[in-house]
Coordinates of C-alpha atoms (C1' of nucleotides) in Angstrom, one line a residue:
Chain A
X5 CA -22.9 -4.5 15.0
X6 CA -19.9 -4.3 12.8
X7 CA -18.8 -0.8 11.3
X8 CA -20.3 -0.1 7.7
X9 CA -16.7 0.2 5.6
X10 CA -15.9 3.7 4.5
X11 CA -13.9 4.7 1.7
X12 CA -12.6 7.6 0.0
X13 CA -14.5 8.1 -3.7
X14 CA -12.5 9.7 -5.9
X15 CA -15.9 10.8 -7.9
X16 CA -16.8 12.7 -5.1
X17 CA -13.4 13.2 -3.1
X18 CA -14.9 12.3 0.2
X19 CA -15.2 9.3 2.6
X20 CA -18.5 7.6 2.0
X21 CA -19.7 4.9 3.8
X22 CA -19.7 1.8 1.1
X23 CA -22.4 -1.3 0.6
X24 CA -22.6 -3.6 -2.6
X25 CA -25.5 -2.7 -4.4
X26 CA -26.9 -5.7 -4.4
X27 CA -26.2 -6.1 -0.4
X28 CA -24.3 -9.2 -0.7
X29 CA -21.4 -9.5 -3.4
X30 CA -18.8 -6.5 -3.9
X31 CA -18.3 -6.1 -7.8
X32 CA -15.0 -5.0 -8.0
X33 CA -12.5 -3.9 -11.4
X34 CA -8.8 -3.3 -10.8
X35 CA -7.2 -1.9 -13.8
X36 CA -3.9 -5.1 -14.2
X37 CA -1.3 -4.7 -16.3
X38 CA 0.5 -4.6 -19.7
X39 CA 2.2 -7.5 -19.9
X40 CA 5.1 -6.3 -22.1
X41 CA 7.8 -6.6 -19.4
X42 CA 8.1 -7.8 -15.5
X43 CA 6.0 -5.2 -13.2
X44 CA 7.9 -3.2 -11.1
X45 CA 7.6 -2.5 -7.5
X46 CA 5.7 0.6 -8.0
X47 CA 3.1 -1.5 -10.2
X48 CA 2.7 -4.2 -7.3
X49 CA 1.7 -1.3 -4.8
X50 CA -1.2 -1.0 -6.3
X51 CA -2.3 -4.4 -6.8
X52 CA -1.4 -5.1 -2.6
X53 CA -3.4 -2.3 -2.1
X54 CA -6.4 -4.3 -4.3
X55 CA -5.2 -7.3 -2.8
X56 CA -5.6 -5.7 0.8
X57 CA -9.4 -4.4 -0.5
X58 CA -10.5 -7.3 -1.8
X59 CA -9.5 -9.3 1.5
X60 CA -11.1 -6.9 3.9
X61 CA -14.5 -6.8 2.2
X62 CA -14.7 -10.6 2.6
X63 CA -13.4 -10.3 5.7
X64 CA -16.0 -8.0 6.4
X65 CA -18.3 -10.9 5.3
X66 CA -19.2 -10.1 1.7
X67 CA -18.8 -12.0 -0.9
X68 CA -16.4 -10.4 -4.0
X69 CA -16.0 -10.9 -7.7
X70 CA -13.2 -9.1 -8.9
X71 CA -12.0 -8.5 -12.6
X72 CA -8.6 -7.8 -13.2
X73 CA -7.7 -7.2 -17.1
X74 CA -4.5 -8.1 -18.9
X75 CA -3.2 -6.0 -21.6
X76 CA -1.7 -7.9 -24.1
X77 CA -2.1 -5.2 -27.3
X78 CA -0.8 -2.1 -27.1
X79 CA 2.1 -0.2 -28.7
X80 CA 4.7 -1.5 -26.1
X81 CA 3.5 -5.0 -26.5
X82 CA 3.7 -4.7 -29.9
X83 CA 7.1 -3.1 -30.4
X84 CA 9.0 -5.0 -28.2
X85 CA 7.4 -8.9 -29.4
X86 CA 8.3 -7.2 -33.2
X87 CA 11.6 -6.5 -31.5
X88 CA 12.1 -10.1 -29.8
X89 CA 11.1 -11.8 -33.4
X90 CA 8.0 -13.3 -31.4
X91 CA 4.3 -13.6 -32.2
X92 CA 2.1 -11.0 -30.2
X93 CA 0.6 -14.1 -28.1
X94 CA 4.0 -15.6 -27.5
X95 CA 5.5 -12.4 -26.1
X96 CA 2.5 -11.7 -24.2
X97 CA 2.3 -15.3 -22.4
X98 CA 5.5 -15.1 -21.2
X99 CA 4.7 -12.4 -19.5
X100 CA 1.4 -13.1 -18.0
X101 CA 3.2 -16.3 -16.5
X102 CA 5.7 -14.3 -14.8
X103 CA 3.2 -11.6 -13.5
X104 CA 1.3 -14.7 -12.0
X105 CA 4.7 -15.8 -10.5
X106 CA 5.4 -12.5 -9.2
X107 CA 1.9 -12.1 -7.4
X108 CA 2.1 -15.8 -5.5
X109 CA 5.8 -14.5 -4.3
X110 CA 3.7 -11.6 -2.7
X111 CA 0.8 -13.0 -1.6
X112 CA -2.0 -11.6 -3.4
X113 CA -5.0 -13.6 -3.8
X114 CA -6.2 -14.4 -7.1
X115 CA -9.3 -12.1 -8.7
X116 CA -11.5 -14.5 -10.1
X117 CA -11.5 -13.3 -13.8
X118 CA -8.6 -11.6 -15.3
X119 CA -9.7 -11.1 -18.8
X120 CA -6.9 -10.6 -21.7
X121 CA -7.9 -7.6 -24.0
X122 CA -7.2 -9.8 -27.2
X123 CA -9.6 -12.3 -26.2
X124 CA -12.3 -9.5 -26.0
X125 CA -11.8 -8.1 -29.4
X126 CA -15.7 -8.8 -30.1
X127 CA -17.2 -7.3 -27.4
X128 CA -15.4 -4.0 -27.7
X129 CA -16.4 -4.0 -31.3
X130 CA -20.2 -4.0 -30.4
X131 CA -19.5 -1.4 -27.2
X132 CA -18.1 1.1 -30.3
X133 CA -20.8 0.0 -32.4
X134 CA -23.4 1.2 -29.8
X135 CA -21.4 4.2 -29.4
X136 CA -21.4 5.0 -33.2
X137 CA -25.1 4.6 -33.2
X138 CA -25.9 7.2 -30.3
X139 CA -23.7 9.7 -32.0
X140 CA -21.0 9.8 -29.7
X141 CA -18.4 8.5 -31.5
X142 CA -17.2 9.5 -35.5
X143 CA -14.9 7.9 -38.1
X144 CA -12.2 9.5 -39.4
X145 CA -10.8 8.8 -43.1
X146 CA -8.3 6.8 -42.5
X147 CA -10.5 4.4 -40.1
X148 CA -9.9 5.1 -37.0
X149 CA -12.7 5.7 -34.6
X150 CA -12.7 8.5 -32.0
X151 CA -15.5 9.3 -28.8
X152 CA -16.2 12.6 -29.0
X153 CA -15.9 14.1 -25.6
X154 CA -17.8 17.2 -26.5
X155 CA -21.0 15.1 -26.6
X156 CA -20.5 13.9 -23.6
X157 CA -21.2 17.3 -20.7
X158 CA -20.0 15.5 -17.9
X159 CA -16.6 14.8 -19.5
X160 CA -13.7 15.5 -16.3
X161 CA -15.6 15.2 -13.4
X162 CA -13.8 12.4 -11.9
X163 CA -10.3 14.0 -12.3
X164 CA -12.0 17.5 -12.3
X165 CA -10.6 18.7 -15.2
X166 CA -12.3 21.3 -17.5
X167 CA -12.5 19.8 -21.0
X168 CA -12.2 23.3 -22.6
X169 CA -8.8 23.9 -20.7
X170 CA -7.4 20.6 -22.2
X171 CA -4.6 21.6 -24.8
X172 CA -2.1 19.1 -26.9
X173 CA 0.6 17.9 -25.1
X174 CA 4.4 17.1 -26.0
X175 CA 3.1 13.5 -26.5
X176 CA 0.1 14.0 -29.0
X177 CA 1.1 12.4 -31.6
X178 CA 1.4 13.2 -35.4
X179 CA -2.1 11.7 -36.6
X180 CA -4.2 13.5 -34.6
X181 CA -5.4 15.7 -37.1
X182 CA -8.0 13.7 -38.3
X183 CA -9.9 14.3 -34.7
X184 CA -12.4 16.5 -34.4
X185 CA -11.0 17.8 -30.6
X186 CA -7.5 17.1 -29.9
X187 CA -8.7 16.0 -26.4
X188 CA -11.1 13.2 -28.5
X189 CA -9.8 9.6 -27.5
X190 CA -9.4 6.3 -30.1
X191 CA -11.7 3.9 -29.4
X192 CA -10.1 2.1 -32.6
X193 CA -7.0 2.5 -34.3
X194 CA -6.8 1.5 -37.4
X195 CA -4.0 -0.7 -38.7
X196 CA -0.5 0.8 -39.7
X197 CA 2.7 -1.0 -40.7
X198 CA 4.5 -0.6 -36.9
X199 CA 1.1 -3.0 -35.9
X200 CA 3.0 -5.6 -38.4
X201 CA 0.4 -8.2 -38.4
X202 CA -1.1 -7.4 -35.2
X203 CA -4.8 -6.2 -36.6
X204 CA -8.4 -7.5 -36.4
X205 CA -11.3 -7.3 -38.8
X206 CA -13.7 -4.4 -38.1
X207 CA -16.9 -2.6 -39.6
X208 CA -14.1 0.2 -39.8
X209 CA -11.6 -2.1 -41.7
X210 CA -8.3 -3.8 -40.1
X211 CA -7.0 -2.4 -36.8
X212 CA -6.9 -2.6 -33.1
X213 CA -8.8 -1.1 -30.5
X214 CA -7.7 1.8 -28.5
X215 CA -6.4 1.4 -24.8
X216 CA -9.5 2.6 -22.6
X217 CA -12.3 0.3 -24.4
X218 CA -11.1 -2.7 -23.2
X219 CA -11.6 -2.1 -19.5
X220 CA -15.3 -0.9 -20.5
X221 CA -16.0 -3.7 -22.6
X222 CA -14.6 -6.5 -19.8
X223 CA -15.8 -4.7 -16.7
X224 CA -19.0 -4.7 -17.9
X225 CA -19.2 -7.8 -19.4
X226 CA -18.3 -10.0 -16.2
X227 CA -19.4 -6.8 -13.8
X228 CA -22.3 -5.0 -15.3
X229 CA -23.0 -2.1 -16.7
X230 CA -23.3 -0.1 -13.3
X231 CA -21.0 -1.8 -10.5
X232 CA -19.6 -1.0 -6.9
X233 CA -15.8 -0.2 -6.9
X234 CA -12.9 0.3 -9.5
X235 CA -9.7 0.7 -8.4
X236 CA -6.0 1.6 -10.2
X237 CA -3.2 3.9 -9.7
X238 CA -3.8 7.5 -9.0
X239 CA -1.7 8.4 -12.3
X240 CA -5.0 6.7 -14.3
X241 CA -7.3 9.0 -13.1
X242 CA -6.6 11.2 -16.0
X243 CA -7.4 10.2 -19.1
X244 CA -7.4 6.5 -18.6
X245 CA -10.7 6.6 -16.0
X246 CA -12.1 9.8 -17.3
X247 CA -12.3 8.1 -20.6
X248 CA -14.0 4.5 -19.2
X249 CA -16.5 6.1 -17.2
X250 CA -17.2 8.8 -20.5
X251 CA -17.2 5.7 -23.1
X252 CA -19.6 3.3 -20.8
X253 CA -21.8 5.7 -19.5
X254 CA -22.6 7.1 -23.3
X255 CA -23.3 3.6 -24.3
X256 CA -25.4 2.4 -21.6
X257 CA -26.9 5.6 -20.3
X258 CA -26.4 4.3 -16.4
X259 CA -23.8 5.0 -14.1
X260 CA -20.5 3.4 -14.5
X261 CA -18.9 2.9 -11.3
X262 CA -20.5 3.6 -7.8
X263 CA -16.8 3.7 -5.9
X264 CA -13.4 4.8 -7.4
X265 CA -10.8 4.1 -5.1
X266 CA -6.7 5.1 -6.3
X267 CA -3.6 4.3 -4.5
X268 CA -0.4 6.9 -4.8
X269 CA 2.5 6.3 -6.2
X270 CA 5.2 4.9 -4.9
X271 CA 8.6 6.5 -4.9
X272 CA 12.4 5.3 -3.7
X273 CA 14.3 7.2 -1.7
X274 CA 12.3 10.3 -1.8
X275 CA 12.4 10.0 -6.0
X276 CA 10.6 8.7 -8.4
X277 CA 11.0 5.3 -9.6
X278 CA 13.5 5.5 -12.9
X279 CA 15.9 3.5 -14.6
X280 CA 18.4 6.4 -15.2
X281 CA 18.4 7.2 -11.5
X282 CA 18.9 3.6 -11.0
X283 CA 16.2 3.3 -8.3
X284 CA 14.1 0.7 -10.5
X285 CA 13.1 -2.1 -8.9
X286 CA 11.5 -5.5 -9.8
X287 CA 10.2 -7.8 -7.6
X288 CA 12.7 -10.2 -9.3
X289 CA 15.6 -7.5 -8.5
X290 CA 14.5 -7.2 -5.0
X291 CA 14.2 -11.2 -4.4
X292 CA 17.6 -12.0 -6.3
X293 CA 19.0 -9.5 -3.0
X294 CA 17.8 -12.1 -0.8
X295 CA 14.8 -10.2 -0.2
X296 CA 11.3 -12.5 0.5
X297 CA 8.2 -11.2 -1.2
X298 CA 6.8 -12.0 2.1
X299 CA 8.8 -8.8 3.5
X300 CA 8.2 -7.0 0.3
X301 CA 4.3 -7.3 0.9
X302 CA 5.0 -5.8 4.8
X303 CA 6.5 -2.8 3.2
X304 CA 3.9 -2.4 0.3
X305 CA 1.2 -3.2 2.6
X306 CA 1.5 -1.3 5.6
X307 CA 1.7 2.4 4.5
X308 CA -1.8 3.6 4.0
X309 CA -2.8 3.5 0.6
X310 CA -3.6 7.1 -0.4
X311 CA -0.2 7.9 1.1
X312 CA 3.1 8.4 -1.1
X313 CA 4.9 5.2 -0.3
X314 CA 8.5 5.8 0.3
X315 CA 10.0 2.4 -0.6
X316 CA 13.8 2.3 0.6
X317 CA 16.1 -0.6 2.1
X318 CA 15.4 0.6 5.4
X319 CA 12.1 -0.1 5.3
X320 CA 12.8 -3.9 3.9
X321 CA 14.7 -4.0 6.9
X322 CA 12.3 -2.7 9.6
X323 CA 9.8 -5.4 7.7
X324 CA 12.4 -8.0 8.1
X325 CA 12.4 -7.4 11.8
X326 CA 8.9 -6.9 12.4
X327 CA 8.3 -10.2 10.8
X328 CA 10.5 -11.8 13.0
X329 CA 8.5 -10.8 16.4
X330 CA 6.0 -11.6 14.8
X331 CA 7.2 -15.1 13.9
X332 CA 8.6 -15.2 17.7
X333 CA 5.1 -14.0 19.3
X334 CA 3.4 -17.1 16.9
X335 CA 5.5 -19.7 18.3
X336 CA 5.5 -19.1 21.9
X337 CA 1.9 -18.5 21.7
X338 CA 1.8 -22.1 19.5
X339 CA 4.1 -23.5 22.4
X340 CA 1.4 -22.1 25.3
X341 CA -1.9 -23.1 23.2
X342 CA -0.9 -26.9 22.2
X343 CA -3.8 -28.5 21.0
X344 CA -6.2 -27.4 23.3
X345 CA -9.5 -26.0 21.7
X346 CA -9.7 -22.2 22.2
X347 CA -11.6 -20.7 24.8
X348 CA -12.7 -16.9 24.6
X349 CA -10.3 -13.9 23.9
X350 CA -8.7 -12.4 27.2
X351 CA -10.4 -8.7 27.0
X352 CA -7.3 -7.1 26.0
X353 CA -7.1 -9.4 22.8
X354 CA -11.1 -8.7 22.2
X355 CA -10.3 -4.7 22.4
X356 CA -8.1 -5.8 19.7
X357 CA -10.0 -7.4 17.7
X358 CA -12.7 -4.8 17.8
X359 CA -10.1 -2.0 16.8
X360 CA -8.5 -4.0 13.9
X361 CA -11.8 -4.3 12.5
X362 CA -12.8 -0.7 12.6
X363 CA -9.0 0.4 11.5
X364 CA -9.1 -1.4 8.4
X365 CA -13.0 -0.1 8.1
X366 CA -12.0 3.1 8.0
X367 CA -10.9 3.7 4.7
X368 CA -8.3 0.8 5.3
X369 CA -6.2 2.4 8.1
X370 CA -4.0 -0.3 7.8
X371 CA -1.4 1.4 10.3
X372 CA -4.0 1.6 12.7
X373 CA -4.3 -2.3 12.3
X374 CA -1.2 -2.7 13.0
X375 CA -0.8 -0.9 16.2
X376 CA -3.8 -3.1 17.2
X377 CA -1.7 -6.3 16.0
X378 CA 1.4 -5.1 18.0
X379 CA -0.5 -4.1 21.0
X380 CA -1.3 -8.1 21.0
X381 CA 2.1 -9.2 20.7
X382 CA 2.8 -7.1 23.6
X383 CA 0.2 -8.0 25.4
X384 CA 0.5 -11.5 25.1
X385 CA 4.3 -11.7 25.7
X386 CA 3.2 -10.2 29.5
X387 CA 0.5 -12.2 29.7
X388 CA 3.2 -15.3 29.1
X389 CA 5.7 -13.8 31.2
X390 CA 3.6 -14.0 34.0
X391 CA 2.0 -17.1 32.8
X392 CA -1.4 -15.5 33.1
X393 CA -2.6 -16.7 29.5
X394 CA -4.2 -20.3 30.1
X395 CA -4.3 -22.5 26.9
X396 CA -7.2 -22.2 25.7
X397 CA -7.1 -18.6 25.9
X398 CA -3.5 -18.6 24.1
X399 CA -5.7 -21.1 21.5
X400 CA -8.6 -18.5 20.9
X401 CA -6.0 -15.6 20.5
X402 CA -3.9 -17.8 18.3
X403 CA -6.8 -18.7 16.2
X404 CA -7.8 -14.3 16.0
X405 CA -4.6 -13.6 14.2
X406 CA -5.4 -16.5 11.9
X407 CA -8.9 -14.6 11.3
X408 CA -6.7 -12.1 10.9
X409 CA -4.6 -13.0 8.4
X410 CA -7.3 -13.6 6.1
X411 CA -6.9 -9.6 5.4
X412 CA -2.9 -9.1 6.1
X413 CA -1.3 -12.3 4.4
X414 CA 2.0 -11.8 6.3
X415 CA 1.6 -13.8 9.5
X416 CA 2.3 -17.1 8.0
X417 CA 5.9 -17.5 7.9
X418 CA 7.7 -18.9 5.1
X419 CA 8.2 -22.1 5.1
X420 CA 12.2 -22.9 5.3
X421 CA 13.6 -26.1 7.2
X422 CA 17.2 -25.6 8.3
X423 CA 19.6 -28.1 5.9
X424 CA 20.4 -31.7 7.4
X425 CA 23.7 -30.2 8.2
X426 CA 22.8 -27.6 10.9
X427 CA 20.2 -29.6 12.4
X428 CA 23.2 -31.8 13.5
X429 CA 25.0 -28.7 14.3
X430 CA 22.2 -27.9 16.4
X431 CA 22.4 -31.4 18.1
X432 CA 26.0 -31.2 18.9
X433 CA 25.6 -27.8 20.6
X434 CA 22.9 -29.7 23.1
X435 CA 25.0 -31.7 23.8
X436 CA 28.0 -29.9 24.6
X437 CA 25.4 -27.3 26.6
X438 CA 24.4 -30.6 28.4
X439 CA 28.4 -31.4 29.1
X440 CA 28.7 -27.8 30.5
X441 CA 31.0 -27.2 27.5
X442 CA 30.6 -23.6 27.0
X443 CA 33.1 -22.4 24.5
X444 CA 32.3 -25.3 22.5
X445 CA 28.9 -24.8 22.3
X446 CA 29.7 -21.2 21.5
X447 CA 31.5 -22.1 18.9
X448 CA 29.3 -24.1 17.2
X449 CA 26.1 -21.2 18.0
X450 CA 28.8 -19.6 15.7
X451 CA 29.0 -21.6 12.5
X452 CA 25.2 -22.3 13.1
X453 CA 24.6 -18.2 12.6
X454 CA 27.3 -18.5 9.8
X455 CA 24.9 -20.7 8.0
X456 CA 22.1 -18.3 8.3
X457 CA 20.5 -19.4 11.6
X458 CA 20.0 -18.0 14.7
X459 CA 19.8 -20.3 17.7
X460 CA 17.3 -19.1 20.9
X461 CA 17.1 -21.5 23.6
X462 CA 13.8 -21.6 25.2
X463 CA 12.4 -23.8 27.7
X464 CA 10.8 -26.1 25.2
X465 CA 14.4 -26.7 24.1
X466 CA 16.3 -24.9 21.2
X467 CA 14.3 -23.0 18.1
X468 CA 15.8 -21.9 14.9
X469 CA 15.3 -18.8 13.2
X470 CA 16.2 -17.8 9.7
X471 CA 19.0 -15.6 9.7
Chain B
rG9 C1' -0.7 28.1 -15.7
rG10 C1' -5.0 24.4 -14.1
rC11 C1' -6.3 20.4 -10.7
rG12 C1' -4.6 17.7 -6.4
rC13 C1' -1.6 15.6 -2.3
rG14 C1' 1.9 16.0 1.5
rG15 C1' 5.5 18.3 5.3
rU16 C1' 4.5 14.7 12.9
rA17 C1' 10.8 12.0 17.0
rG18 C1' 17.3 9.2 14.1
rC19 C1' 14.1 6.5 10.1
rC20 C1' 8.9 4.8 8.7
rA21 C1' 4.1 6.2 10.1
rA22 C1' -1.3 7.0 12.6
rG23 C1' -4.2 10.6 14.8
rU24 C1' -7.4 14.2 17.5
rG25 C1' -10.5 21.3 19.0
rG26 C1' -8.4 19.7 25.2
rU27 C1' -3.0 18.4 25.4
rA28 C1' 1.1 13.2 20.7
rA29 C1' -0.9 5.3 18.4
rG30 C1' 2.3 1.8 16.4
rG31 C1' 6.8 -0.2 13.9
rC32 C1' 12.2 0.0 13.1
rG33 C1' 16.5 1.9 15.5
rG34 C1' 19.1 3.6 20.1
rA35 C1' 20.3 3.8 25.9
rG36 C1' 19.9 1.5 30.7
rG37 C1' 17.9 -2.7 33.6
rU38 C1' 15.6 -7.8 34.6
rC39 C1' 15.9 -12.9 32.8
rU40 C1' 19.9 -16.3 30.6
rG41 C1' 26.0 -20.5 31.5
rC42 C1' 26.7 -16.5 27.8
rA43 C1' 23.3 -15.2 24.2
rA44 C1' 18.7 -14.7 21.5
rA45 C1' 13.8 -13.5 22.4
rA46 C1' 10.7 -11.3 25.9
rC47 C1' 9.6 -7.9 29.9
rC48 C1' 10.5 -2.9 32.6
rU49 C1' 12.3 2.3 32.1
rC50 C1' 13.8 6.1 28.8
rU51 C1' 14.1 8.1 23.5
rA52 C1' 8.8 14.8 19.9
rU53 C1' 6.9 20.6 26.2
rG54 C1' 6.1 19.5 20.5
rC55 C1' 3.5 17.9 15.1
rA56 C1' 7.4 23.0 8.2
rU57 C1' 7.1 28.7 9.2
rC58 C1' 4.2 33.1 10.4
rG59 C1' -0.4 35.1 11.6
rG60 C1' -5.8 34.5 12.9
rU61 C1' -10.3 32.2 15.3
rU62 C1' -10.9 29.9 20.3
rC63 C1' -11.0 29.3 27.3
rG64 C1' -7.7 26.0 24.6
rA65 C1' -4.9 24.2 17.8
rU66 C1' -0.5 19.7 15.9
rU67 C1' -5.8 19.3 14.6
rC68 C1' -10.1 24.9 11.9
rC69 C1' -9.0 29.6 8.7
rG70 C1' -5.3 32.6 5.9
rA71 C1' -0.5 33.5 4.1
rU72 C1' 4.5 31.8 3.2
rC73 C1' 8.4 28.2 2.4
rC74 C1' 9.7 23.2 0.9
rG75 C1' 8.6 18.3 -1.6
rC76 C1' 5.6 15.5 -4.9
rG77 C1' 1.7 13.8 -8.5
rC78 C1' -1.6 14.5 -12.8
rC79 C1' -2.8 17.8 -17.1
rU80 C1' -3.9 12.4 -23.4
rC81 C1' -2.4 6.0 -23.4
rC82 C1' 3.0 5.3 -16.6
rA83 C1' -0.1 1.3 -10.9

RNA sequence: GGCGCGGUAGCCAAGUGGUAAGGCGGAGGUCUGCAAAACCUCUAUGCAUCGGUUCGAUUCCGAUCCGCGCCUCCA
């Protein structure tokens, strides 16, 4: 009955039609972040769009583990705790807390692992381990281990890259000579004085591992070693992904990862993101503007995900009044249904239903989706108008966008209650509206706005609405 | 240079070989004490440009122009 779910496999660059392997529980990795500083904008687009994934396939009715990793060693970690006077872990921490922060202000449901790399030091020693023993990875003097990508014949086909083609780049740095290939990745680095006393004990002597085993070594540890869907930012297709699916697949001699799904990037104002154009944005920037992360999450959320996302003010603003017919639409329909239990969907709210579903199936058209959400608000305004939409049916529609909200996360509204002080304000313009005292209760419609509330007087009596 | 993506109304953004969803904004009207919200009407004879295929193309093919991403550790 329902729509098999198709997605767009970057392995194969087609829509595919997508099933768990195991017919039940979606095994899902989503590449999280380095928690050296707060994440940026650009950084949250992509984990909305895993957010939006994840939701749908349980909407869908499977079941999901997902894995999202936290990087918490690396040479920007490392630098800038050395440069704070703080431990590793201390640096780190604070960090992690405030990307936690930062993904309850947006909505995004929690992944039920999120591993930290330095907790996993271990198991990425035995995946290098098994690696040395087939052959595909080699020392080199001064410790370090490397995978040697010309053991491995399949190397590029993901980002569809020939491995002979690949040269050194402006950002190879000096100690590369001891690879064998400059295109040869670290799977451990070994220890030198900018680490300071970041370094583990190895069979290759003190160091740290390299950047890509750490999402082999979780993944499969909590996933498998073959599982349905990895996701991250197009811009780690190349090397970062390459390199996983390279690194796993020698050890384990299965298939890596059945479904590789990457969002664009996002840009502002038609440019990229930088902090010398000063178009860098934080969530924290965009909240301390009086921004929610509610209406952040509308504007991350509702451009399809393989499309550049062109993140500007007027978009926060579009969301901020989107949100509010929505909000309006909620309440009336809250003011119609009561408490009565729901009945079934009027047909025009069951054509809905049926189209958000098969939107968001299709490779998560999420703007599709939303023409089917806004086709109900219309709908069911005319339907009120003309009080045509009995209670129960205003219940059962009431309780759809619920359903629905399981995938968006933006229909619940924030939670503000007006101050003490403009709820009397409020009063005393009843009563003046009562007393025929227009100008009066003008005025005070007035300082009620000037306090960041709008007044609408409905028939139920008087409703309040931020800003 | 290699690989890839995109150019649809004032802005954002779907989509289809048969004649352009939706959101924001704007104009007029209804309702309202006045508003707000809602509702009604209007807001792309055209989907970068030029060719080609076709009964018919925004949708397929080719070329051109413009913008963007990746090419070794940026989601």
């Amino acid at each position: 009955m329902t729509p098999l779910p198709r997605f767009y496999n970057t392995l194969t660059r087609q829509v595919e039609p997508f099933e768990p392997m195991d017919g039940r529980t979606v095994r899902m990795y989503t590449c999280g972040p380095t928690v050296h500083d707060y994440a940026h904008i650009g950084n949250f687009r992509a984990y909305v769009f895993e957010d939006l994934l994840r939701r749908f396939l349980k909407f869908h009715g499977w079941g999901v583990i997902q894995v999202m990793n936290l990087t918490d060693v690396d040479d920007k970690t490392i630098r800038k705790s050395r440069a704070a006077g703080m431990s590793l872990k201390e640096y780190t921490q604070r960090y992690t807390q405030a990307f936690f922060e930062d993904l309850d202000q947006l909505r995004i449901e929690r992944a039920e692992h999120y591993p930290a790399a330095t907790e996993h030091i271990p198991d990425m020693i035995r995946l290098i381990e098994r690696l040395i023993e087939k052959g595909y990875a080699y020392q080199s003097p001064d410790g370090s281990v490397y995978f040697s990508i010309a053991r491995f014949p399949t190397y590029g086909r993901l980002a569809r890259l020939d491995p002979a083609s690949l040269r050194p780049g402006a950002r190879v740095s000096q100690d590369e000579y001891e690879k064998d290939n400059v295109a040869d990745f670290a799977l451990w680095k070994a220890w030198d004085e900018a680490d300071g006393d970041v370094a583990w004990d190895s069979p290759w002597g003190r160091g740290r591992p390299g950047w890509h085993i750490e999402c082999s070594a979780m993944s499969m540890k909590y996933l498998g070693e073959t599982f349905d869907i990895h996701t991250g930012g197009q811009d780690n297709i190349f090397p970062h992904h390459e390199d996983e699916i390279a690194q796993s697949e020698a050890a384990t001699g299965h298939p890596f990862v059945r479904f590789w799904l990457h969002c664009a990037h996002l840009i502002v104002d038609g440019r990229k993101m930088s902090k010398s154009l000063g178009n860098f944005y934080t969530l924290r920037d965009l909240l301390q503007r009086g921004w929610t992360g509610r209406e952040v999450r509308y504007v991350l959320l509702t451009t399809h995900y393989r499309q550049h996302l062109n993140f500007t003010f007027d978009s926060l603003d579009a969301a901020r009044a989107a949100l509010a017919r929505l909000d309006d639409f909620r309440a009336r329909l809250d003011g119609v249904a009561g408490t009565v239990p729901p009945a079934s969907l009027p047909v025009w709210a069951a054509d809905a239903d049926g189209a958000f579903h098969e939107a968001l199936a299709d490779d998560l058209n999420i703007s599709a989706a939303m023409a089917a959400l806004f086709d109900v608000v219309h709908e069911g305004h005319r339907a009120m108008d003309t009080r045509s939409l009995p209670a129960a049916e205003a219940a059962a529609v009431r309780a759809m966008l619920q359903n629905w909200d399981r995938v968006l996360g933006i229909l619940r509204p924030d939670e503000t209650e007006p101050s003490p002080d403009v709820v009397e304000l409020v009063r005393r313009r009843e009563e003046m509206r009562a007393a025929r005292q227009w100008a009066e209760a003008d005025r005070l419609r007035a300082e009620i706005l000037a306090r960041g509330w709008t007044v609408q007087d409905t028939p139920q009596g008087p409703r309040l609405r931020r800003r």
